[in-house]
Short mmCIF file of C-alpha atoms in Angstrom, two decimals:
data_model
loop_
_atom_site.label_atom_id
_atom_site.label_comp_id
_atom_site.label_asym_id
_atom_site.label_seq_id
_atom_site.Cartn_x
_atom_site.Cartn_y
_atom_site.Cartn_z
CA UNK K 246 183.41 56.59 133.50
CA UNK K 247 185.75 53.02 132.40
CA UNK K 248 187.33 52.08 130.09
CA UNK K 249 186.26 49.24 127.83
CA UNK K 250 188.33 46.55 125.93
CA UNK K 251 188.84 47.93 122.53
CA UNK K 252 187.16 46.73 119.66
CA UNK K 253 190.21 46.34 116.33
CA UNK K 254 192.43 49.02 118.09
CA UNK K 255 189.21 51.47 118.85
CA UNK K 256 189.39 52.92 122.18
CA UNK K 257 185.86 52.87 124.38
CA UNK K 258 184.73 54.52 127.01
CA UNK K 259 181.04 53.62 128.81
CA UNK K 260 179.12 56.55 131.41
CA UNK K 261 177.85 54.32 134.35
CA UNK K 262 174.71 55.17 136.00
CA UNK K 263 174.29 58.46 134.19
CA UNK K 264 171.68 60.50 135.40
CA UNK K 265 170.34 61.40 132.30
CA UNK K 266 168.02 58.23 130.93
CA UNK K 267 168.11 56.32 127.48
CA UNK K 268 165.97 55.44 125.54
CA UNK K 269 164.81 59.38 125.39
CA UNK K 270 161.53 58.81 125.98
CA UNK K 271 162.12 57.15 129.21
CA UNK K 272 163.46 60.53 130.13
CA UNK K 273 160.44 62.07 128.97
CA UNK K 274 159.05 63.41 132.77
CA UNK K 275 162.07 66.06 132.82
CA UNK K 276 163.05 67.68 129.96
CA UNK K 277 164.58 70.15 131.73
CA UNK K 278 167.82 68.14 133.14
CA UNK K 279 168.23 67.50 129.15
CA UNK K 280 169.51 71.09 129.01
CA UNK K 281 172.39 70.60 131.33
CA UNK K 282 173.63 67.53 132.75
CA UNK K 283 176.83 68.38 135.05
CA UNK K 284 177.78 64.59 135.69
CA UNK K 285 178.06 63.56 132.24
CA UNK K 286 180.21 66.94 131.05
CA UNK K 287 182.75 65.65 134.02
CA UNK K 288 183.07 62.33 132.83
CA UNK K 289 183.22 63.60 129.07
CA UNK K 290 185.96 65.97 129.96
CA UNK K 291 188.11 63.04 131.56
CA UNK K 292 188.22 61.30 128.32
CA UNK K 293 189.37 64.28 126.77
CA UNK K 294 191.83 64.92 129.31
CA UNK K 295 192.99 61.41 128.91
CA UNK K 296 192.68 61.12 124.97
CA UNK K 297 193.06 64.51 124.41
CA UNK K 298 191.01 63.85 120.40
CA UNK K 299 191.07 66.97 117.83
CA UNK K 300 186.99 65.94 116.44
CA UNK K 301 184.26 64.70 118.85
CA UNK K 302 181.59 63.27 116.63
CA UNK K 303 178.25 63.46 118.76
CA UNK K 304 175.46 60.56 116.71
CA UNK K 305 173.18 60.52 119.43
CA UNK K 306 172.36 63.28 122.29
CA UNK K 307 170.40 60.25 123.75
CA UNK K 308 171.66 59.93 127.92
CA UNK K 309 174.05 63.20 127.89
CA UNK K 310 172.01 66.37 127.06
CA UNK K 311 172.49 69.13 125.39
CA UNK K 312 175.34 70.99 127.33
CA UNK K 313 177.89 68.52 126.21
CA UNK K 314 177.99 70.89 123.00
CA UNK K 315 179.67 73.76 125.01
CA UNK K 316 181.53 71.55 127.17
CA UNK K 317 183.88 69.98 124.57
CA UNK K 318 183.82 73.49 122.90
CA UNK K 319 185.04 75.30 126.41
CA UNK K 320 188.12 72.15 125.47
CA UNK K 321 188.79 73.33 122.32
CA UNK K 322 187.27 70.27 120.44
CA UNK K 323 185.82 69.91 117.20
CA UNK K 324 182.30 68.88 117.10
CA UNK K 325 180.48 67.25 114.68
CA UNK K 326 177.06 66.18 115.18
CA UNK K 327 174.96 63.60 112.88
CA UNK K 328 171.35 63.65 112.62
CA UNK K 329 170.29 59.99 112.72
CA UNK K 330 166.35 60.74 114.43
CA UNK K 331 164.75 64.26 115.73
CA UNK K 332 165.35 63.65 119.48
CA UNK K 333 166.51 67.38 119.70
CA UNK K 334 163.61 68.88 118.10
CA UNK K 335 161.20 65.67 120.05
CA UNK K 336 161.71 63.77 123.63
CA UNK K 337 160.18 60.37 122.06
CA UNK K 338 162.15 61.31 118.88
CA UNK K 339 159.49 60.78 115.70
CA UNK K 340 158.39 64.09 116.18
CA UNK K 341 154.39 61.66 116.69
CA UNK K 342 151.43 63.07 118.43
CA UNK K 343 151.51 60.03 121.01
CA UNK K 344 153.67 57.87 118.82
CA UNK K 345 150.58 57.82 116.43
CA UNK K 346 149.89 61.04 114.59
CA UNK K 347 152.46 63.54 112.72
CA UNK K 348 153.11 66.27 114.94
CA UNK K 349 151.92 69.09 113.20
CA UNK K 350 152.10 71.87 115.65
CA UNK K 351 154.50 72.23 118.58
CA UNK K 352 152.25 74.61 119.97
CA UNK K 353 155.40 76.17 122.57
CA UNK K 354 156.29 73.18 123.96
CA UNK K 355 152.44 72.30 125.14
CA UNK K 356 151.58 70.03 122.81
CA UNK K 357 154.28 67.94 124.04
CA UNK K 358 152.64 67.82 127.57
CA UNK K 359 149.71 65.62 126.48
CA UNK K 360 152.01 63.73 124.08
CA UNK K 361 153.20 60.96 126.20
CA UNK K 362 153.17 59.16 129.79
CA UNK K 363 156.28 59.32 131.76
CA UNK K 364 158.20 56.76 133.90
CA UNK K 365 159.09 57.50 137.50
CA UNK K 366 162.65 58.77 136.58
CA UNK K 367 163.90 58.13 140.31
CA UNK K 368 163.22 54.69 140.95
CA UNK K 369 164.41 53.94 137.13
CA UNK K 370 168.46 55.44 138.13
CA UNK K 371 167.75 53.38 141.47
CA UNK K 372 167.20 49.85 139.39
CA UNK K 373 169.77 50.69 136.91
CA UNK K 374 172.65 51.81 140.34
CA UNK K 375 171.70 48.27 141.55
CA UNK K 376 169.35 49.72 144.76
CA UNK K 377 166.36 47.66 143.12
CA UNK K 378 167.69 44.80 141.82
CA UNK K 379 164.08 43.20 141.91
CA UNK K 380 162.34 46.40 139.74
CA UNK K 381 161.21 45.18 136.37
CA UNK K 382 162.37 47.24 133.32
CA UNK K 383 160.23 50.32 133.09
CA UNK K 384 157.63 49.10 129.95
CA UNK K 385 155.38 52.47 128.78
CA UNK K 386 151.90 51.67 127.65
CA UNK K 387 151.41 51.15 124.43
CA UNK K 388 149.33 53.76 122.22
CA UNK K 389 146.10 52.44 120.65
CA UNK K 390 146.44 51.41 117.37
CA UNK K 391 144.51 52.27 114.09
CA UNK K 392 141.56 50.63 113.06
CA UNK K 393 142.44 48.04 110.11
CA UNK K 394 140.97 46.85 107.06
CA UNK K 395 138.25 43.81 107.86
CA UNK K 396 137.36 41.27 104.74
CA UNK K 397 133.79 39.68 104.24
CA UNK K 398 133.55 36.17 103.08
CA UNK K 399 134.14 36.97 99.46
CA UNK K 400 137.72 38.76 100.23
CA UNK K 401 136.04 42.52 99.70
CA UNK K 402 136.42 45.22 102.60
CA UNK K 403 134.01 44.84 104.87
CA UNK K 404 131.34 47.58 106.16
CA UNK K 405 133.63 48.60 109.11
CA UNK K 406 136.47 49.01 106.36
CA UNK K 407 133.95 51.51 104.46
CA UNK K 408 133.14 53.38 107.53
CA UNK K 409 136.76 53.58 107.80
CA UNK K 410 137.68 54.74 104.40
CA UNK K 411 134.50 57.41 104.63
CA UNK K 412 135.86 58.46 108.12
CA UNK K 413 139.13 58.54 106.91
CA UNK K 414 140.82 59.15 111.00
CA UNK K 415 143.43 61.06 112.00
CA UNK K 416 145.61 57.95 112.15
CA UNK K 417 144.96 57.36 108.30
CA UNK K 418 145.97 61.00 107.22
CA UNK K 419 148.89 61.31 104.37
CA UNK K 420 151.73 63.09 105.70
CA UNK K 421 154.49 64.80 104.20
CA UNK K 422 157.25 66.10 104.74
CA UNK K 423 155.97 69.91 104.92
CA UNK K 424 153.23 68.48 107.53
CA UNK K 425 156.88 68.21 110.09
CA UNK K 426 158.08 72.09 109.64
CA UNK K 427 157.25 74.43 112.36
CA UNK K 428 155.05 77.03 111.26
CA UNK K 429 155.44 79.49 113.94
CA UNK K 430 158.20 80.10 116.37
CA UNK K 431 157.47 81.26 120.27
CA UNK K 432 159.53 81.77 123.15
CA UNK K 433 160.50 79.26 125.30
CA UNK K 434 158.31 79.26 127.53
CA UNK K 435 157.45 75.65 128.80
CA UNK K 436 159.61 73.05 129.87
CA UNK K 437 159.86 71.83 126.28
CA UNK K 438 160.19 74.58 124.54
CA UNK K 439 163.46 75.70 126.41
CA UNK K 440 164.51 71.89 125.61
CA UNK K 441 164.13 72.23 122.20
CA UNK K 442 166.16 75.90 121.83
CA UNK K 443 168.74 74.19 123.88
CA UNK K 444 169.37 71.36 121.71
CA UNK K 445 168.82 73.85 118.67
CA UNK K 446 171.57 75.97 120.26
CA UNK K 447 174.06 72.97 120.97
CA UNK K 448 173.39 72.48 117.04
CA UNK K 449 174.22 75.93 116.28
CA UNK K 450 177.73 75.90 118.03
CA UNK K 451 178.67 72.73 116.42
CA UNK K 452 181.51 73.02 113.74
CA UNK K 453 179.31 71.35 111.43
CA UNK K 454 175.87 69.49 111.75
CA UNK K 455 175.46 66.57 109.09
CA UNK K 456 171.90 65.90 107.70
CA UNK K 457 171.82 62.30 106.57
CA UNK K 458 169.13 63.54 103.78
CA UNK K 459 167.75 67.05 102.42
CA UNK K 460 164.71 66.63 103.99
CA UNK K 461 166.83 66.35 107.73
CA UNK K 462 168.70 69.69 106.48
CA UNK K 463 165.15 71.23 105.38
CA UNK K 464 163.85 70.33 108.83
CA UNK K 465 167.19 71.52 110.51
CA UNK K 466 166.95 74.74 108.91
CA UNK K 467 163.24 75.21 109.41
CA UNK K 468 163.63 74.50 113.44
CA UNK K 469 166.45 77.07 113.51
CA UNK K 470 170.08 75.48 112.81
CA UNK K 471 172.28 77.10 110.95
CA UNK K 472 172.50 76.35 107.48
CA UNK K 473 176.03 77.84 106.95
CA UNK K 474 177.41 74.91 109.48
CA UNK K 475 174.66 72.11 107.91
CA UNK K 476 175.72 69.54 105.12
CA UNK K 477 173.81 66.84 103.51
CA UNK K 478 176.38 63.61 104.40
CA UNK K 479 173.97 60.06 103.06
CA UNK K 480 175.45 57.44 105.46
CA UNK K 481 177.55 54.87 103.76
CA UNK K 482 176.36 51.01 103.60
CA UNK K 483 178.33 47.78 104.46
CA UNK K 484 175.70 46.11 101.81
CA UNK K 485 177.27 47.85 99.18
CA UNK K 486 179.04 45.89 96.52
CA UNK K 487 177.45 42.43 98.09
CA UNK K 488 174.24 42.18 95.53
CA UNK K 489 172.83 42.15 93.20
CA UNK K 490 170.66 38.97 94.50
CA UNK K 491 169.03 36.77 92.50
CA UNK K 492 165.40 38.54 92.12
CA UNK K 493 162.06 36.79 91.48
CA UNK K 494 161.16 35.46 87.94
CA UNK K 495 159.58 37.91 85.80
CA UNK K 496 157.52 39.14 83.68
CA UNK K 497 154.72 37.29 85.76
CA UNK K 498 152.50 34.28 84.73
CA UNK K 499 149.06 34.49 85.01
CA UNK K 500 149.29 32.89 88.44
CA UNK K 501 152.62 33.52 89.96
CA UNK K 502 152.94 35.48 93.61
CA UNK K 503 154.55 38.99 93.57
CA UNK K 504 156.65 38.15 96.21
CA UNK K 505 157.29 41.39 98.09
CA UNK K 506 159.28 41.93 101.16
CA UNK K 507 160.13 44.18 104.33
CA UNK K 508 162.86 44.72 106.42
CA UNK K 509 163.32 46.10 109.97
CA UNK K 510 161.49 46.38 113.44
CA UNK K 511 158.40 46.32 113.26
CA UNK K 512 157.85 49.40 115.38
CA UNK K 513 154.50 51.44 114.22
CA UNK K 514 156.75 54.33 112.58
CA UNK K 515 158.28 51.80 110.24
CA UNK K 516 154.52 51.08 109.25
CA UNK K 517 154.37 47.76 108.44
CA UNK K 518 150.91 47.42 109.90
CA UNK K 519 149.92 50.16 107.15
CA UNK K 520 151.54 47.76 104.83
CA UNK K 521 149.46 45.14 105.42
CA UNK K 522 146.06 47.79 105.13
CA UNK K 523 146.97 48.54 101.48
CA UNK K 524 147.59 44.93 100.60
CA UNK K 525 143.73 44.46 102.13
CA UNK K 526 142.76 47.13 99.85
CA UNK K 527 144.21 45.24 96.44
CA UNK K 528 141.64 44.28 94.32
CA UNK K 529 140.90 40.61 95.20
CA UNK K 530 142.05 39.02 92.25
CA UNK K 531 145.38 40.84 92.82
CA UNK K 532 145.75 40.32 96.51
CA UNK K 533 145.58 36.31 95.81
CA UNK K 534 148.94 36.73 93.74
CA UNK K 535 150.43 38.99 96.51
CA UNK K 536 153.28 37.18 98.81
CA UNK K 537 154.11 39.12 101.86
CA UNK K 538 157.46 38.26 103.76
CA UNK K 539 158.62 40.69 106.77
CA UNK K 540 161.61 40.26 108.74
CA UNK K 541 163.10 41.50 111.57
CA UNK K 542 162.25 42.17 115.78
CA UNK K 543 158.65 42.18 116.50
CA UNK K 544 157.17 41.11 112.74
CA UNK K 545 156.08 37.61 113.84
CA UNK K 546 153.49 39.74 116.35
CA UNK K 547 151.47 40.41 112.92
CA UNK K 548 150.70 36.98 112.24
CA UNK K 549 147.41 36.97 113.78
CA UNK K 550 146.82 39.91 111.07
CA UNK K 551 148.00 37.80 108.69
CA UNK K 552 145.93 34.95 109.68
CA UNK K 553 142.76 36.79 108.97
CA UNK K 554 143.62 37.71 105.41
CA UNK K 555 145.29 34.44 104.46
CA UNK K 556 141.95 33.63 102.52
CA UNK K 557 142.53 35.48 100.27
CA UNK K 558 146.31 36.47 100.37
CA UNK K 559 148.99 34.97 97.72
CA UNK K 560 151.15 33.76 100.97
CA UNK K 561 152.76 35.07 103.93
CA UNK K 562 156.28 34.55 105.79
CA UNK K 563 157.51 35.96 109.15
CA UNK K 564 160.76 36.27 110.63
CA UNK K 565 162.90 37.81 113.83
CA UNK K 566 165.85 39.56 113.79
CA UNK K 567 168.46 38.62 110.84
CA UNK K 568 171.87 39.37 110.58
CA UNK K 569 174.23 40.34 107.83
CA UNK K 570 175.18 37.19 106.32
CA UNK K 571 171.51 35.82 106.24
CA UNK K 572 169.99 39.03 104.65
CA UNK K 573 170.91 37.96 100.95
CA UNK K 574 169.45 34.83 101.22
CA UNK K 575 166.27 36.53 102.57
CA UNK K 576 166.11 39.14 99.57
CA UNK K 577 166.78 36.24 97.10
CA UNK K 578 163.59 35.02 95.23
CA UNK K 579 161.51 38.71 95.97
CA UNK K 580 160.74 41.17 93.26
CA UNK K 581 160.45 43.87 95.47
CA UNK K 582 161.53 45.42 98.70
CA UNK K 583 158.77 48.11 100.82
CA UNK K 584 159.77 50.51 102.67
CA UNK K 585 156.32 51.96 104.06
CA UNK K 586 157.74 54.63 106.75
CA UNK K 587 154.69 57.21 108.60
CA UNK K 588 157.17 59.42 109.79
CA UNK K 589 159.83 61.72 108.37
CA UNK K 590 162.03 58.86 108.43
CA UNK K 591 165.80 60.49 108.11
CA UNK K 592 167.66 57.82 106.22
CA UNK K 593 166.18 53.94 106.63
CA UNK K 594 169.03 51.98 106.04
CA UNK K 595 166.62 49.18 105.09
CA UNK K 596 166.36 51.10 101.66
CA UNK K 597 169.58 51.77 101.53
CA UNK K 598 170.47 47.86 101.61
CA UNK K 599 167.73 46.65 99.44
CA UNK K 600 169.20 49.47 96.86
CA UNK K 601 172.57 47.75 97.26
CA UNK K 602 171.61 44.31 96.94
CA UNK K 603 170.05 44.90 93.72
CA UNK K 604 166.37 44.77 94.88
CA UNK K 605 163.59 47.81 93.35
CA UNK K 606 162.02 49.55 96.17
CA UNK K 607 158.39 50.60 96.69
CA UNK K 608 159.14 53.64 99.10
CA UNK K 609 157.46 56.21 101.03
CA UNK K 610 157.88 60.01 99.55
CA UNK K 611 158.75 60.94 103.08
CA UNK K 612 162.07 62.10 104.95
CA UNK K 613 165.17 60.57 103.39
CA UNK K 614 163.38 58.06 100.80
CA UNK K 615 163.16 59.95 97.92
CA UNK K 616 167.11 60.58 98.69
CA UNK K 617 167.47 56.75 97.88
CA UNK K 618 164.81 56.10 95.60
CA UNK K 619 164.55 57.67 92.75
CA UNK K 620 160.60 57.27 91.33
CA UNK K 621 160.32 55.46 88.11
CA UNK K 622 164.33 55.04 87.84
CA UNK K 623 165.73 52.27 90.91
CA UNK K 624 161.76 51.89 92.25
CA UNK K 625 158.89 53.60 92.78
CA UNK K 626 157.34 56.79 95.13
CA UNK K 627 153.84 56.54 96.71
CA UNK K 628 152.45 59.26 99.11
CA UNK K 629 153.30 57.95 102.73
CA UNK K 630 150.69 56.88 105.00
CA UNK K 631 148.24 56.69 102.46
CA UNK K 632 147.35 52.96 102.47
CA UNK K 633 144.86 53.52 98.93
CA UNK K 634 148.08 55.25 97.21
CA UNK K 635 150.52 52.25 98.19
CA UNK K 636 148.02 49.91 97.01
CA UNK K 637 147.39 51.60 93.53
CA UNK K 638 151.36 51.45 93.47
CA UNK K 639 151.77 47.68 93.88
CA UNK K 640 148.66 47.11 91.62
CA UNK K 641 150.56 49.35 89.16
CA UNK K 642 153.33 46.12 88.90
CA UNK K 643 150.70 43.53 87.81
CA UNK K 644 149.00 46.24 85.39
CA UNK K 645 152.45 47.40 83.51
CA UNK K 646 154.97 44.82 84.48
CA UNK K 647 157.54 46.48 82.07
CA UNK K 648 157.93 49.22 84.89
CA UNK K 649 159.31 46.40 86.91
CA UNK K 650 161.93 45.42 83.68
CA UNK K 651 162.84 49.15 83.39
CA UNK K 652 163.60 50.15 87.34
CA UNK K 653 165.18 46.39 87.75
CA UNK K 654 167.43 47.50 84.44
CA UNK K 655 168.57 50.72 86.16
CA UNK K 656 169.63 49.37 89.74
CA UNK K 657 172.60 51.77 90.80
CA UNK K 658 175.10 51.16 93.34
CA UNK K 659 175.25 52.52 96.97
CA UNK K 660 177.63 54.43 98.82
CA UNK K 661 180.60 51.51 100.16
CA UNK K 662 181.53 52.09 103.94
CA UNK K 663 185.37 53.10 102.95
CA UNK K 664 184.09 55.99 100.57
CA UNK K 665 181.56 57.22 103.63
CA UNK K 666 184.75 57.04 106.05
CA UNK K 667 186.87 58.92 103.40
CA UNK K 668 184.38 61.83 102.85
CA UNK K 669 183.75 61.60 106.72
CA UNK K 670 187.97 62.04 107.57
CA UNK K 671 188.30 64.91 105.02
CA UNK K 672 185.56 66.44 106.72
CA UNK K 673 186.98 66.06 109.72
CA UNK K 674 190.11 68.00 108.02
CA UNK K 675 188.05 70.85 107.04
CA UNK K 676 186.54 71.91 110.87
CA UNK K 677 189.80 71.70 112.14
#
């Protein structure tokens, strides 16, 4: 453990060479040293000795395990713990038959044991101590991914897009948020499964465990915390009270773009690539009107995607990473924000900043959407994963534009950062 310079008068502390490896699924091999990692409880208990704090609140259990619950309990802290992603219910945290599928049945832990390929664990704490300075960074294989919508030459899905459709893969299945809850409970058994009750227990002797939308505290509850020590907290948002933005000129002309946009990494969770699927599956005439701009880490890998469809695509712009000051000027000009999540995504903060810059939102009814969207009244709700329902959605806005008038009309502020600190400090209060 050392100390780090602090950041405006905010102590910091960093773990060197934990044993315990982050990102989670890099620790994915041994779930079992997730239950109890001795090390990291040491060095945890010398900042308390040293700061001697009256709340510990625990954001991540990523590279500490779940003993660290009990440790700073045995201290006579507080804890508060913040679901931001399901890493204690799922070791590659999206709770994603290999990163792919919705993981509908734990099965006791086994399921998990086919979910995912493992790095050597050993060698990995040996690069990171310095012993193999010359190791590359561990890089996991990369899952398959689902088959896509093709075009023919007159901008129409193509045969292999029907076979597709008729097939309809596992990979193309609508989930929901019900298709997440365990259905049956068994004893821990495997590896896994005693993970997963250890985390569940750390939860459970918690002072309080904050869901950052119902459907996290639904989930929560249906995994086994309890819902006496559970509260529904929505993060706050430092893009609140920045917008509204200028949006994009409406009602439509009979040839102007719908310029629509997305936000984030463009990891296959945040399912951009589905995205671009439904925009395939717009009626031609529609799809020629339809601008697409993404931005953030990874989207420029889609423009060979792109390319394909540019034919018979309104337009197309790709972008890296962005920060905060260049994020209004990317939102200015667009009509509408997507936020097309495949998994029981807990809170995107990419809808929570389009919200506060003014900008409707075509959503995913999954996770904590529907927490920030509300359908018909600040944007609109289509069933997630379910490329055919997002497309009927965005067709929806050239068919009726006044549903774009009405939800633009009834934009509603987010949550400001100083009100999410305020409610955070009085809950703070309350557990002590």
């Amino acid at each position: 453990m050392q100390q780090l310079e602090p950041i405006e008068g905010i102590d910091r502390f960093e773990i060197i060479n934990a044993p315990l490896l982050a990102p989670s699924l890099w620790q994915f091999d041994d779930p079992a040293a997730e239950i109890r990692c001795r090390p990291v409880e040491r060095a945890l208990g010398q900042v308390v000795g040293k700061w001697n704090p009256d709340v510990v609140h625990i954001h991540g259990f990523e590279g500490f395990g779940a003993g660290i619950v009990r440790a700073l309990r045995r201290r006579a802290v507080r804890v508060v713990v913040s679901l931001h992603n399901h890493h204690p219910y799922c070791p590659q945290v999206f709770l994603m038959r290999g990163r792919r599928i919705a993981c509908t049945d734990f099965d006791g832990g086994r399921a998990c044991e086919t979910c995912e390929t493992g790095i050597d664990i050993g060698r990995e704490r040996e690069r990171r101590a310095g012993l193999r300075p010359t190791d590359p960074v561990p890089v996991l294989p990369v899952p398959p991914m689902p088959p896509t919508v093709g075009l023919d030459e007159d901008g129409l899905p193509d045969a292999a897009a029907h076979q597709i459709l008729a097939a309809s893969p596992a990979t193309w299945r609508p989930v929901e948020d019900a298709d997440f809850l365990p259905t049956r409970h068994e004893p821990a058994s495997t590896p896994f499964a005693r993970r997963r009750m250890a985390y569940i227990a750390a939860l459970n002797h918690a002072d309080a465990v904050l869901a950052v939308s119902a459907a996290v505290a639904e989930l929560a509850a249906a995994m086994g915390v309890d819902t006496k020590r559970t509260r529904v907290v929505p993060i706050g948002s430092w893009a609140a009270g920045r917008g509204p933005v200028r949006l994009g000129h409406w009602p439509l002309g009979p040839e102007d773009p719908l310029q629509l946009v997305f936000l984030g990494f463009n990891t296959y969770p945040k399912g951009l690539a589905m995205l671009i699927d439904a925009i395939a599956l717009l009626p031609v005439n529609l799809r020629q009107r339809t601008h697409l701009a993404a931005f953030g880490p990874g989207c420029r890998a889609m423009e060979p995607r792109l390319a394909e469809l540019s034919p018979w695509l309104g337009g197309w712009e790709l972008g890296g990473g962005y920060d905060r000051q260049s994020l209004a000027g990317l939102l200015e000009g667009r009509h509408a924000g997507v936020v097309p999540s495949v998994w029981l995504d807990n809170g995107p903060q990419t809808a929570i900043e389009l919200r506060a810059f003014g900008v409707p939102v075509i959503g995913a009814r999954i996770g904590g959407v529907p927490d920030i969207v509300q359908d018909g009244a600040d944007g609109w709700l289509f069933r997630a994963n379910d490329r055919a329902d997002l497309a009927r959605t965005i067709a929806l806005l050239f068919e009726d534009q006044r549903r774009w008038t009405s939800v633009q009309k009834q934009s509603r502020p987010w949550i400001p950062m100083a009100e999410h600190a305020a409610r955070l400090s009085e809950l703070y209060r309350s557990v002590l």
